[in-house]
Tab-separated table of C-alpha atoms in Angstrom:
chain	number	residue	atom	x	y	z
A	1	MET	CA	115.002	114.954	110.736
A	2	LEU	CA	116.673	118.080	112.089
A	3	SER	CA	117.155	118.831	115.758
A	4	GLY	CA	115.941	122.222	116.920
A	5	SER	CA	114.610	124.226	119.834
A	6	THR	CA	112.896	127.492	120.652
A	7	ASN	CA	112.839	129.684	123.737
A	8	PRO	CA	109.385	130.931	124.794
A	9	CYS	CA	108.743	134.651	124.437
A	10	HIS	CA	105.895	137.145	124.618
A	11	ASP	CA	106.951	139.621	121.937
A	12	ASN	CA	106.934	137.413	118.804
A	13	SER	CA	110.729	137.576	118.615
A	14	CYS	CA	111.449	133.885	119.221
A	15	ASP	CA	112.223	131.535	116.373
A	16	TRP	CA	113.419	127.981	115.868
A	17	GLN	CA	117.120	127.410	116.073
A	18	GLU	CA	118.884	124.335	114.798
A	19	ILE	CA	120.853	122.546	117.498
A	20	LYS	CA	124.399	122.096	116.263
A	21	ASN	CA	125.390	118.431	116.331
A	22	GLY	CA	122.004	117.535	117.818
A	23	LEU	CA	121.917	114.320	115.802
A	24	ALA	CA	124.847	112.186	114.748
A	25	GLN	CA	123.137	110.925	111.559
A	26	ARG	CA	120.877	112.405	108.888
A	27	ARG	CA	117.460	110.876	109.596
A	28	TRP	CA	114.572	111.047	107.167
A	29	TYR	CA	111.495	109.019	108.208
A	30	ALA	CA	112.828	108.151	111.668
A	31	THR	CA	110.840	107.526	114.855
A	32	ASN	CA	111.497	109.081	118.243
A	33	HIS	CA	110.240	108.222	121.730
A	34	ILE	CA	110.635	109.782	125.183
A	35	LEU	CA	112.433	107.471	127.629
A	36	PRO	CA	111.944	107.067	131.395
A	37	ASP	CA	114.836	109.437	132.154
A	38	GLY	CA	113.294	112.177	130.007
A	39	SER	CA	115.739	111.804	127.124
A	40	GLN	CA	114.726	110.711	123.629
A	41	ILE	CA	115.690	107.775	121.488
A	42	ILE	CA	115.683	108.254	117.702
A	43	ILE	CA	115.384	105.060	115.679
A	44	GLY	CA	116.017	104.352	112.001
A	45	GLY	CA	115.414	106.520	108.973
A	46	ARG	CA	116.296	106.094	105.309
A	47	ARG	CA	119.351	103.859	105.056
A	48	GLU	CA	120.004	104.354	108.780
A	49	PHE	CA	119.909	100.965	110.501
A	50	ASN	CA	120.753	102.349	113.907
A	51	PHE	CA	119.564	104.488	116.800
A	52	GLU	CA	120.869	107.337	118.909
A	53	PHE	CA	119.879	109.485	121.861
A	54	TYR	CA	119.147	113.128	122.515
A	55	PRO	CA	120.503	114.963	124.408
A	56	LYS	CA	123.999	113.628	123.935
A	57	THR	CA	125.957	112.439	126.984
A	58	PRO	CA	129.484	111.045	127.325
A	59	THR	CA	128.005	107.527	127.335
A	60	ALA	CA	125.458	108.131	124.579
A	61	ASP	CA	127.051	110.405	121.997
A	62	LYS	CA	126.980	108.200	118.892
A	63	PRO	CA	124.673	105.963	116.850
A	64	TYR	CA	124.358	102.276	117.718
A	65	ASN	CA	123.624	99.540	115.203
A	66	LEU	CA	120.202	97.898	115.254
A	67	PRO	CA	120.376	94.727	113.100
A	68	PHE	CA	116.590	94.329	113.305
A	69	LEU	CA	116.238	97.273	110.920
A	70	VAL	CA	118.497	95.527	108.401
A	71	GLN	CA	116.527	92.297	108.727
A	72	THR	CA	113.185	93.991	108.072
A	73	ASN	CA	114.366	96.259	105.259
A	74	ASP	CA	113.211	95.837	101.670
A	75	ARG	CA	116.134	97.471	99.881
A	76	HIS	CA	113.948	98.442	96.921
A	77	ILE	CA	111.050	99.912	98.889
A	78	GLU	CA	112.164	100.308	102.551
A	79	ASN	CA	108.983	99.031	104.181
A	80	ASN	CA	110.342	99.666	107.685
A	81	LEU	CA	110.502	103.459	107.846
A	82	TYR	CA	108.780	105.215	110.735
A	83	PRO	CA	108.886	101.985	112.778
A	84	PHE	CA	106.176	101.743	115.439
A	85	VAL	CA	107.909	102.199	118.809
A	86	PHE	CA	106.316	102.012	122.273
A	87	LEU	CA	107.794	102.067	125.762
A	88	ASN	CA	106.744	98.832	127.445
A	89	VAL	CA	105.807	98.745	131.128
A	90	ASP	CA	109.098	96.965	131.925
A	91	GLY	CA	111.162	99.837	130.498
A	92	ASN	CA	112.113	98.055	127.261
A	93	LEU	CA	111.000	99.188	123.807
A	94	PHE	CA	108.532	97.391	121.580
A	95	ILE	CA	109.693	98.009	118.001
A	96	PHE	CA	107.554	96.964	115.017
A	97	ALA	CA	108.961	97.216	111.486
A	98	ASN	CA	107.513	95.845	108.246
A	99	ASN	CA	105.591	92.849	109.672
A	100	ARG	CA	107.815	91.853	112.590
A	101	ALA	CA	108.459	93.044	116.126
A	102	ILE	CA	110.998	92.794	118.921
A	103	LEU	CA	111.281	93.850	122.556
A	104	PHE	CA	114.529	95.775	122.808
A	105	ASP	CA	116.691	96.659	125.803
A	106	TYR	CA	118.143	99.926	124.529
A	107	ILE	CA	120.515	100.249	127.509
A	108	LYS	CA	122.235	96.881	127.041
A	109	ARG	CA	121.504	97.008	123.288
A	110	VAL	CA	120.105	93.468	123.177
A	111	VAL	CA	116.873	91.916	121.900
A	112	VAL	CA	114.907	90.676	124.909
A	113	LYS	CA	112.127	88.990	122.947
A	114	THR	CA	111.273	88.280	119.320
A	115	TYR	CA	107.553	88.291	118.587
A	116	PRO	CA	105.848	86.167	115.925
A	117	ALA	CA	105.485	87.812	112.535
A	118	MET	CA	102.066	89.318	111.971
A	119	PRO	CA	99.872	86.824	110.095
A	120	GLY	CA	99.517	87.509	106.379
A	121	GLY	CA	103.083	88.745	105.953
A	122	ASP	CA	102.086	92.151	104.551
A	123	PRO	CA	104.114	95.243	105.515
A	124	ARG	CA	102.584	97.893	107.752
A	125	ASN	CA	105.209	100.658	107.808
A	126	TYR	CA	106.034	103.420	105.353
A	127	PRO	CA	105.369	103.398	102.448
A	128	SER	CA	102.865	100.591	103.122
A	129	THR	CA	101.628	102.940	105.782
A	130	GLY	CA	99.401	101.523	108.464
A	131	SER	CA	99.223	102.919	111.973
A	132	ALA	CA	99.547	101.632	115.533
A	133	VAL	CA	98.747	102.468	119.148
A	134	LEU	CA	99.707	101.186	122.558
A	135	LEU	CA	96.270	100.414	123.961
A	136	PRO	CA	95.291	102.127	127.244
A	137	LEU	CA	97.353	100.975	130.230
A	138	LYS	CA	95.439	99.935	133.331
A	139	LYS	CA	95.698	97.516	136.224
A	140	LEU	CA	94.542	93.968	135.577
A	141	GLN	CA	93.171	91.506	138.107
A	142	GLY	CA	96.002	90.748	140.499
A	143	GLY	CA	97.413	94.259	140.270
A	144	ALA	CA	99.743	93.818	137.291
A	145	ILE	CA	99.669	96.209	134.334
A	146	GLY	CA	99.676	94.477	130.969
A	147	ALA	CA	100.430	96.114	127.644
A	148	GLU	CA	98.779	95.535	124.281
A	149	VAL	CA	99.636	96.940	120.866
A	150	LEU	CA	97.159	97.374	118.016
A	151	VAL	CA	98.408	97.701	114.409
A	152	CYS	CA	95.814	98.544	111.752
A	153	GLY	CA	95.678	98.930	107.988
A	154	GLY	CA	98.471	99.461	105.509
A	155	ALA	CA	99.107	98.310	101.967
A	156	PRO	CA	99.826	94.770	100.707
A	157	LYS	CA	103.249	93.602	99.707
A	158	GLY	CA	104.069	95.028	96.290
A	159	ALA	CA	101.530	97.878	96.501
A	160	TYR	CA	104.163	100.611	96.260
A	161	ALA	CA	105.821	99.199	93.141
A	162	SER	CA	102.434	98.496	91.588
A	163	ALA	CA	101.273	102.103	92.053
A	164	LYS	CA	104.557	103.780	91.163
A	165	TYR	CA	105.626	101.761	88.141
A	166	SER	CA	102.392	100.215	86.812
A	167	VAL	CA	99.844	102.872	87.855
A	168	ASN	CA	97.852	100.074	89.460
A	169	PHE	CA	96.385	101.022	92.832
A	170	VAL	CA	95.682	97.827	94.756
A	171	PRO	CA	93.198	97.667	97.650
A	172	ALA	CA	94.530	98.612	101.083
A	173	LEU	CA	94.588	96.196	103.996
A	174	SER	CA	91.451	95.859	106.099
A	175	THR	CA	93.034	93.904	108.946
A	176	CYS	CA	94.294	94.839	112.401
A	177	GLY	CA	96.653	92.806	114.546
A	178	ARG	CA	96.442	92.954	118.347
A	179	ILE	CA	99.049	91.455	120.667
A	180	HIS	CA	99.686	91.300	124.441
A	181	ILE	CA	103.340	92.277	124.394
A	182	THR	CA	103.796	91.417	128.094
A	183	ASP	CA	102.546	87.807	127.772
A	184	LEU	CA	104.977	84.944	128.219
A	185	ASN	CA	103.881	83.505	124.863
A	186	PRO	CA	102.431	86.455	122.936
A	187	GLN	CA	100.425	85.767	119.774
A	188	TRP	CA	98.709	88.048	117.294
A	189	THR	CA	94.918	88.156	117.176
A	190	MET	CA	93.621	89.411	113.844
A	191	GLU	CA	90.502	91.535	113.365
A	192	THR	CA	88.846	93.017	110.296
A	193	MET	CA	88.004	96.702	110.018
A	194	PRO	CA	84.733	97.710	108.323
A	195	LEU	CA	86.791	99.871	105.919
A	196	ALA	CA	90.170	99.061	104.362
A	197	ARG	CA	92.623	101.901	104.963
A	198	VAL	CA	96.171	102.987	104.141
A	199	MET	CA	97.653	106.225	105.606
A	200	GLY	CA	95.098	106.225	108.421
A	201	ASP	CA	95.774	107.975	111.737
A	202	MET	CA	95.001	106.317	115.070
A	203	VAL	CA	94.205	108.592	118.029
A	204	LEU	CA	93.612	107.534	121.638
A	205	LEU	CA	90.460	109.213	122.959
A	206	PRO	CA	90.066	110.270	126.626
A	207	ASN	CA	87.495	107.514	127.239
A	208	ALA	CA	90.079	104.851	126.273
A	209	LYS	CA	88.674	104.211	122.801
A	210	VAL	CA	90.625	104.534	119.545
A	211	LEU	CA	89.750	106.758	116.600
A	212	ILE	CA	90.891	105.651	113.129
A	213	ILE	CA	90.649	108.505	110.628
A	214	ASN	CA	92.035	109.829	107.295
A	215	GLY	CA	93.674	107.860	104.491
A	216	ALA	CA	92.785	105.993	101.316
A	217	SER	CA	91.303	102.641	100.399
A	218	THR	CA	93.660	101.889	97.484
A	219	GLY	CA	97.297	102.548	96.683
A	220	THR	CA	100.072	103.414	99.098
A	221	ALA	CA	101.881	106.317	100.759
A	222	GLY	CA	104.169	108.516	98.689
A	223	TRP	CA	103.765	111.166	96.028
A	224	ASP	CA	100.420	110.724	94.194
A	225	LEU	CA	100.262	107.003	94.980
A	226	GLY	CA	96.972	106.868	96.942
A	227	ARG	CA	93.448	106.710	95.543
A	228	ASN	CA	89.848	106.503	96.791
A	229	PRO	CA	89.910	108.484	100.034
A	230	VAL	CA	88.259	106.971	103.102
A	231	LEU	CA	85.975	109.710	104.397
A	232	SER	CA	84.330	107.853	107.285
A	233	PRO	CA	86.213	107.603	110.587
A	234	VAL	CA	85.915	104.467	112.708
A	235	ILE	CA	85.870	104.073	116.497
A	236	TYR	CA	87.586	100.978	117.945
A	237	GLN	CA	86.428	99.885	121.410
A	238	PRO	CA	89.161	97.704	122.955
A	239	GLY	CA	87.028	96.424	125.829
A	240	LYS	CA	84.237	94.964	123.720
A	241	PRO	CA	84.225	91.332	122.489
A	242	SER	CA	86.046	90.605	119.249
A	243	GLY	CA	83.728	91.081	116.297
A	244	SER	CA	81.878	94.013	117.855
A	245	ARG	CA	84.660	96.537	118.432
A	246	PHE	CA	84.360	98.752	115.340
A	247	GLU	CA	81.803	101.506	114.851
A	248	VAL	CA	81.684	103.593	111.655
A	249	GLN	CA	81.196	107.351	112.170
A	250	ASN	CA	79.640	110.055	110.001
A	251	PRO	CA	81.849	110.967	107.032
A	252	SER	CA	83.785	114.132	106.332
A	253	SER	CA	83.597	115.747	102.914
A	254	THR	CA	87.362	116.461	102.794
A	255	PRO	CA	89.850	113.870	101.519
A	256	ARG	CA	92.828	113.595	103.862
A	257	MET	CA	95.505	111.727	101.960
A	258	TYR	CA	99.311	111.692	102.170
A	259	HIS	CA	100.709	114.191	104.693
A	260	SER	CA	97.454	114.578	106.615
A	261	THR	CA	97.364	114.290	110.396
A	262	ALA	CA	95.163	114.126	113.501
A	263	VAL	CA	95.726	115.035	117.157
A	264	LEU	CA	93.631	115.057	120.339
A	265	LEU	CA	92.518	118.452	121.713
A	266	ARG	CA	91.967	119.405	125.347
A	267	ASP	CA	88.190	119.666	124.861
A	268	GLY	CA	87.947	116.089	123.585
A	269	ARG	CA	87.712	116.887	119.892
A	270	VAL	CA	90.300	115.677	117.388
A	271	LEU	CA	91.998	118.268	115.196
A	272	VAL	CA	92.369	116.946	111.646
A	273	GLY	CA	94.387	118.754	109.022
A	274	GLY	CA	96.441	118.818	105.904
A	275	SER	CA	96.804	116.659	102.833
A	276	ASN	CA	99.549	117.108	100.283
A	277	PRO	CA	100.116	114.089	98.053
A	278	HIS	CA	102.351	116.072	95.672
A	279	LEU	CA	106.018	116.931	95.399
A	280	ASN	CA	105.055	120.612	95.397
A	281	TYR	CA	101.973	122.432	96.620
A	282	SER	CA	99.396	121.761	93.905
A	283	PHE	CA	96.018	123.422	94.403
A	284	THR	CA	94.554	122.940	90.915
A	285	ARG	CA	94.519	120.474	88.030
A	286	VAL	CA	95.254	117.461	90.205
A	287	LEU	CA	93.066	114.637	91.469
A	288	PHE	CA	93.623	115.481	95.131
A	289	PRO	CA	94.620	119.141	95.560
A	290	THR	CA	96.898	120.234	98.327
A	291	ASP	CA	94.662	121.029	101.310
A	292	LEU	CA	95.908	123.324	104.085
A	293	THR	CA	92.617	123.440	105.991
A	294	LEU	CA	91.873	122.233	109.503
A	295	GLU	CA	88.680	120.680	110.800
A	296	ALA	CA	87.641	119.115	114.089
A	297	PHE	CA	86.107	115.678	114.497
A	298	SER	CA	83.699	115.568	117.442
A	299	PRO	CA	83.189	112.085	118.916
A	300	SER	CA	79.673	111.111	119.976
A	301	TYR	CA	80.456	111.972	123.598
A	302	LEU	CA	80.287	115.653	122.585
A	303	GLU	CA	76.718	115.406	121.290
A	304	SER	CA	74.187	117.593	123.080
A	305	ALA	CA	72.479	114.544	124.597
A	306	SER	CA	75.676	113.782	126.541
A	307	SER	CA	76.219	117.285	127.918
A	308	ARG	CA	74.291	116.519	131.136
A	309	LEU	CA	76.668	113.632	131.828
A	310	ARG	CA	79.845	115.617	131.268
A	311	PRO	CA	82.012	116.284	134.339
A	312	LYS	CA	83.843	119.546	134.907
A	313	ILE	CA	87.139	119.458	136.809
A	314	GLY	CA	87.415	121.995	139.623
A	315	SER	CA	90.778	120.958	141.063
A	316	PRO	CA	93.671	120.464	140.841
A	317	ALA	CA	94.393	123.542	138.786
A	318	SER	CA	95.697	123.162	135.256
A	319	GLN	CA	99.513	123.118	135.084
A	320	SER	CA	99.743	121.356	138.470
A	321	ILE	CA	102.789	119.205	139.177
A	322	ILE	CA	102.169	115.657	140.397
A	323	GLY	CA	104.527	112.957	141.641
A	324	TYR	CA	104.810	109.221	141.070
A	325	GLY	CA	102.785	106.731	143.108
A	326	ARG	CA	100.926	109.453	145.006
A	327	GLN	CA	97.285	109.708	145.933
A	328	LEU	CA	95.635	112.441	143.885
A	329	ALA	CA	92.330	114.055	144.851
A	330	ILE	CA	90.355	115.377	141.897
A	331	ARG	CA	87.236	117.450	142.429
A	332	PHE	CA	84.590	117.706	139.742
A	333	THR	CA	81.001	118.766	139.302
A	334	ILE	CA	78.073	116.974	137.711
A	335	PRO	CA	74.307	117.083	138.381
A	336	PRO	CA	73.679	114.600	141.249
A	337	SER	CA	70.773	112.914	139.494
A	338	ARG	CA	73.134	112.028	136.642
A	339	LEU	CA	76.103	110.603	138.553
A	340	SER	CA	76.886	106.882	138.257
A	341	LYS	CA	79.741	106.383	140.710
A	342	ASN	CA	80.784	103.022	139.302
A	343	LEU	CA	81.147	104.567	135.831
A	344	VAL	CA	83.719	107.257	136.657
A	345	THR	CA	87.368	106.883	135.671
A	346	VAL	CA	90.374	109.180	135.408
A	347	THR	CA	92.705	109.044	132.425
A	348	MET	CA	96.037	110.671	131.570
A	349	VAL	CA	96.992	111.151	127.917
A	350	ALA	CA	100.509	111.968	126.749
A	351	PRO	CA	100.587	114.453	123.848
A	352	SER	CA	102.064	113.013	120.691
A	353	PHE	CA	104.288	114.096	117.830
A	354	THR	CA	102.352	112.982	114.760
A	355	THR	CA	103.549	112.525	111.194
A	356	HIS	CA	103.000	110.059	108.362
A	357	SER	CA	100.120	108.301	110.140
A	358	PHE	CA	101.998	107.537	113.359
A	359	SER	CA	101.576	109.399	116.658
A	360	MET	CA	104.937	109.044	118.386
A	361	ASN	CA	104.888	109.003	122.208
A	362	GLN	CA	101.067	108.662	122.296
A	363	ARG	CA	100.087	107.005	125.568
A	364	LEU	CA	96.986	106.732	127.748
A	365	LEU	CA	96.846	105.562	131.361
A	366	VAL	CA	93.704	104.685	133.315
A	367	LEU	CA	94.510	105.652	136.909
A	368	SER	CA	93.726	103.137	139.634
A	369	GLY	CA	91.565	103.874	142.652
A	370	GLY	CA	88.283	105.657	142.184
A	371	ASN	CA	86.706	106.221	145.629
A	372	ILE	CA	84.109	108.986	145.204
A	373	THR	CA	82.656	111.174	147.921
A	374	ALA	CA	80.248	114.115	147.800
A	375	VAL	CA	81.849	117.415	148.877
A	376	GLY	CA	78.996	119.787	148.098
A	377	LEU	CA	75.937	120.282	145.927
A	378	SER	CA	76.737	118.551	142.611
A	379	LYS	CA	80.394	118.482	143.705
A	380	TYR	CA	82.405	115.301	144.132
A	381	GLN	CA	85.911	114.153	144.877
A	382	ILE	CA	87.554	111.095	143.400
A	383	LEU	CA	90.782	109.643	144.813
A	384	VAL	CA	93.158	107.953	142.367
A	385	THR	CA	96.788	106.884	142.417
A	386	THR	CA	99.234	108.453	139.992
A	387	PRO	CA	101.446	106.171	137.845
A	388	SER	CA	103.983	104.361	140.008
A	389	SER	CA	107.022	104.632	137.761
A	390	ARG	CA	108.613	106.412	134.827
A	391	ASN	CA	108.320	103.188	132.830
A	392	LEU	CA	104.563	103.658	132.939
A	393	ALA	CA	104.573	107.420	132.445
A	394	PRO	CA	107.782	109.119	131.292
A	395	PRO	CA	108.204	112.553	132.880
A	396	GLY	CA	106.466	115.422	131.146
A	397	HIS	CA	103.066	116.962	130.511
A	398	TYR	CA	99.841	114.973	130.214
A	399	LEU	CA	96.195	115.832	129.690
A	400	LEU	CA	94.129	114.599	132.640
A	401	PHE	CA	90.419	113.812	132.162
A	402	VAL	CA	87.572	112.699	134.398
A	403	VAL	CA	85.381	110.322	132.378
A	404	HIS	CA	81.761	109.660	133.372
A	405	GLN	CA	79.691	107.092	131.475
A	406	ASP	CA	82.175	107.315	128.587
A	407	VAL	CA	81.833	111.120	128.476
A	408	PRO	CA	85.091	112.960	129.292
A	409	SER	CA	85.499	116.325	130.927
A	410	GLU	CA	87.673	118.942	129.326
A	411	GLY	CA	91.253	117.991	130.052
A	412	ILE	CA	93.630	119.853	132.318
A	413	TRP	CA	97.391	119.869	131.894
A	414	VAL	CA	99.428	118.169	134.609
A	415	GLN	CA	103.160	117.609	134.749
A	416	ILE	CA	104.493	114.422	136.300
A	417	LYS	CA	108.036	114.403	137.559
């Protein structure tokens, strides 16, 4: 991982520039996350069992050891690269590597909590590449905000060696583990996906559901080590009862294997692109050619039958600045005969940096409040409260959506600071 920046311009003259001494260590396959103060933490990487911060300050100008990365490392395979990292609502970091997890106080550099190992003992991080999301954050009964993490897919223990040295591509994992990381005695709950998947991407949708897309059903991540692409995406619905949360979607015709990616767009679609399982770009005479195309997955809420239910935000204007713990009035339009007031929510989605099946910094908040009043013909106003702290929503830009009967509006950009 290199550290770089660019200055915006309007004449096509700007270019990326490497930041001299931006990172203290060389970091391949590391994870980064934005912190409540707006800085970034960079964790791990190949043979880097430590973390550091950017930008550098007099009190944070060097790497710090993280023994957890040593404890979860398989020295032959390194099944703890791109660890899954999420900012918990208490300001500590949830870090998942291989099949284990901790809650880490990065300021005091101490482990606050050690979570149980995920049942089954199989690795979930690169190259046994599963994926993970912090499930949507919202107020629970009593006013507290709990946090849950969902880890899905991956490859069984030994899958990398089996594919690389024996040309034997074992079936991917079909299980997901879900855990309340804020519980006093957190335990994993296991679920089974309808399709086994390694190298899958998980994307939070504006209506607080999870898309699982891309990947393969056998093999592992790495050069030419995956087989049998999974063409059908799956929607995971966190609020439904266990056993009824997965819904298989219509398939794509394009295999998206190693080095593919997916990211949420402002209009509610998901941009899906890439696939390069090879050391070099190989467009012919290979099982899965390098693919540089892009396509968009449209969730069912974008079907024509849902268009009459879709809100349109009138205010605030895109690029508005909002504060913490403030009341926010959002005006939107929708045909009055279609409005169900008790089925309107407002969500904020942090944009992610996505690579190798993990969307770093991905975060969705369901804003509390929801009083709706009519302010004109087919025009309504909903009052919500913005996130109360930087632990809930680190400063930066978010996409804000009004969601009506599971159908989101187009998002507008807001900046919280």
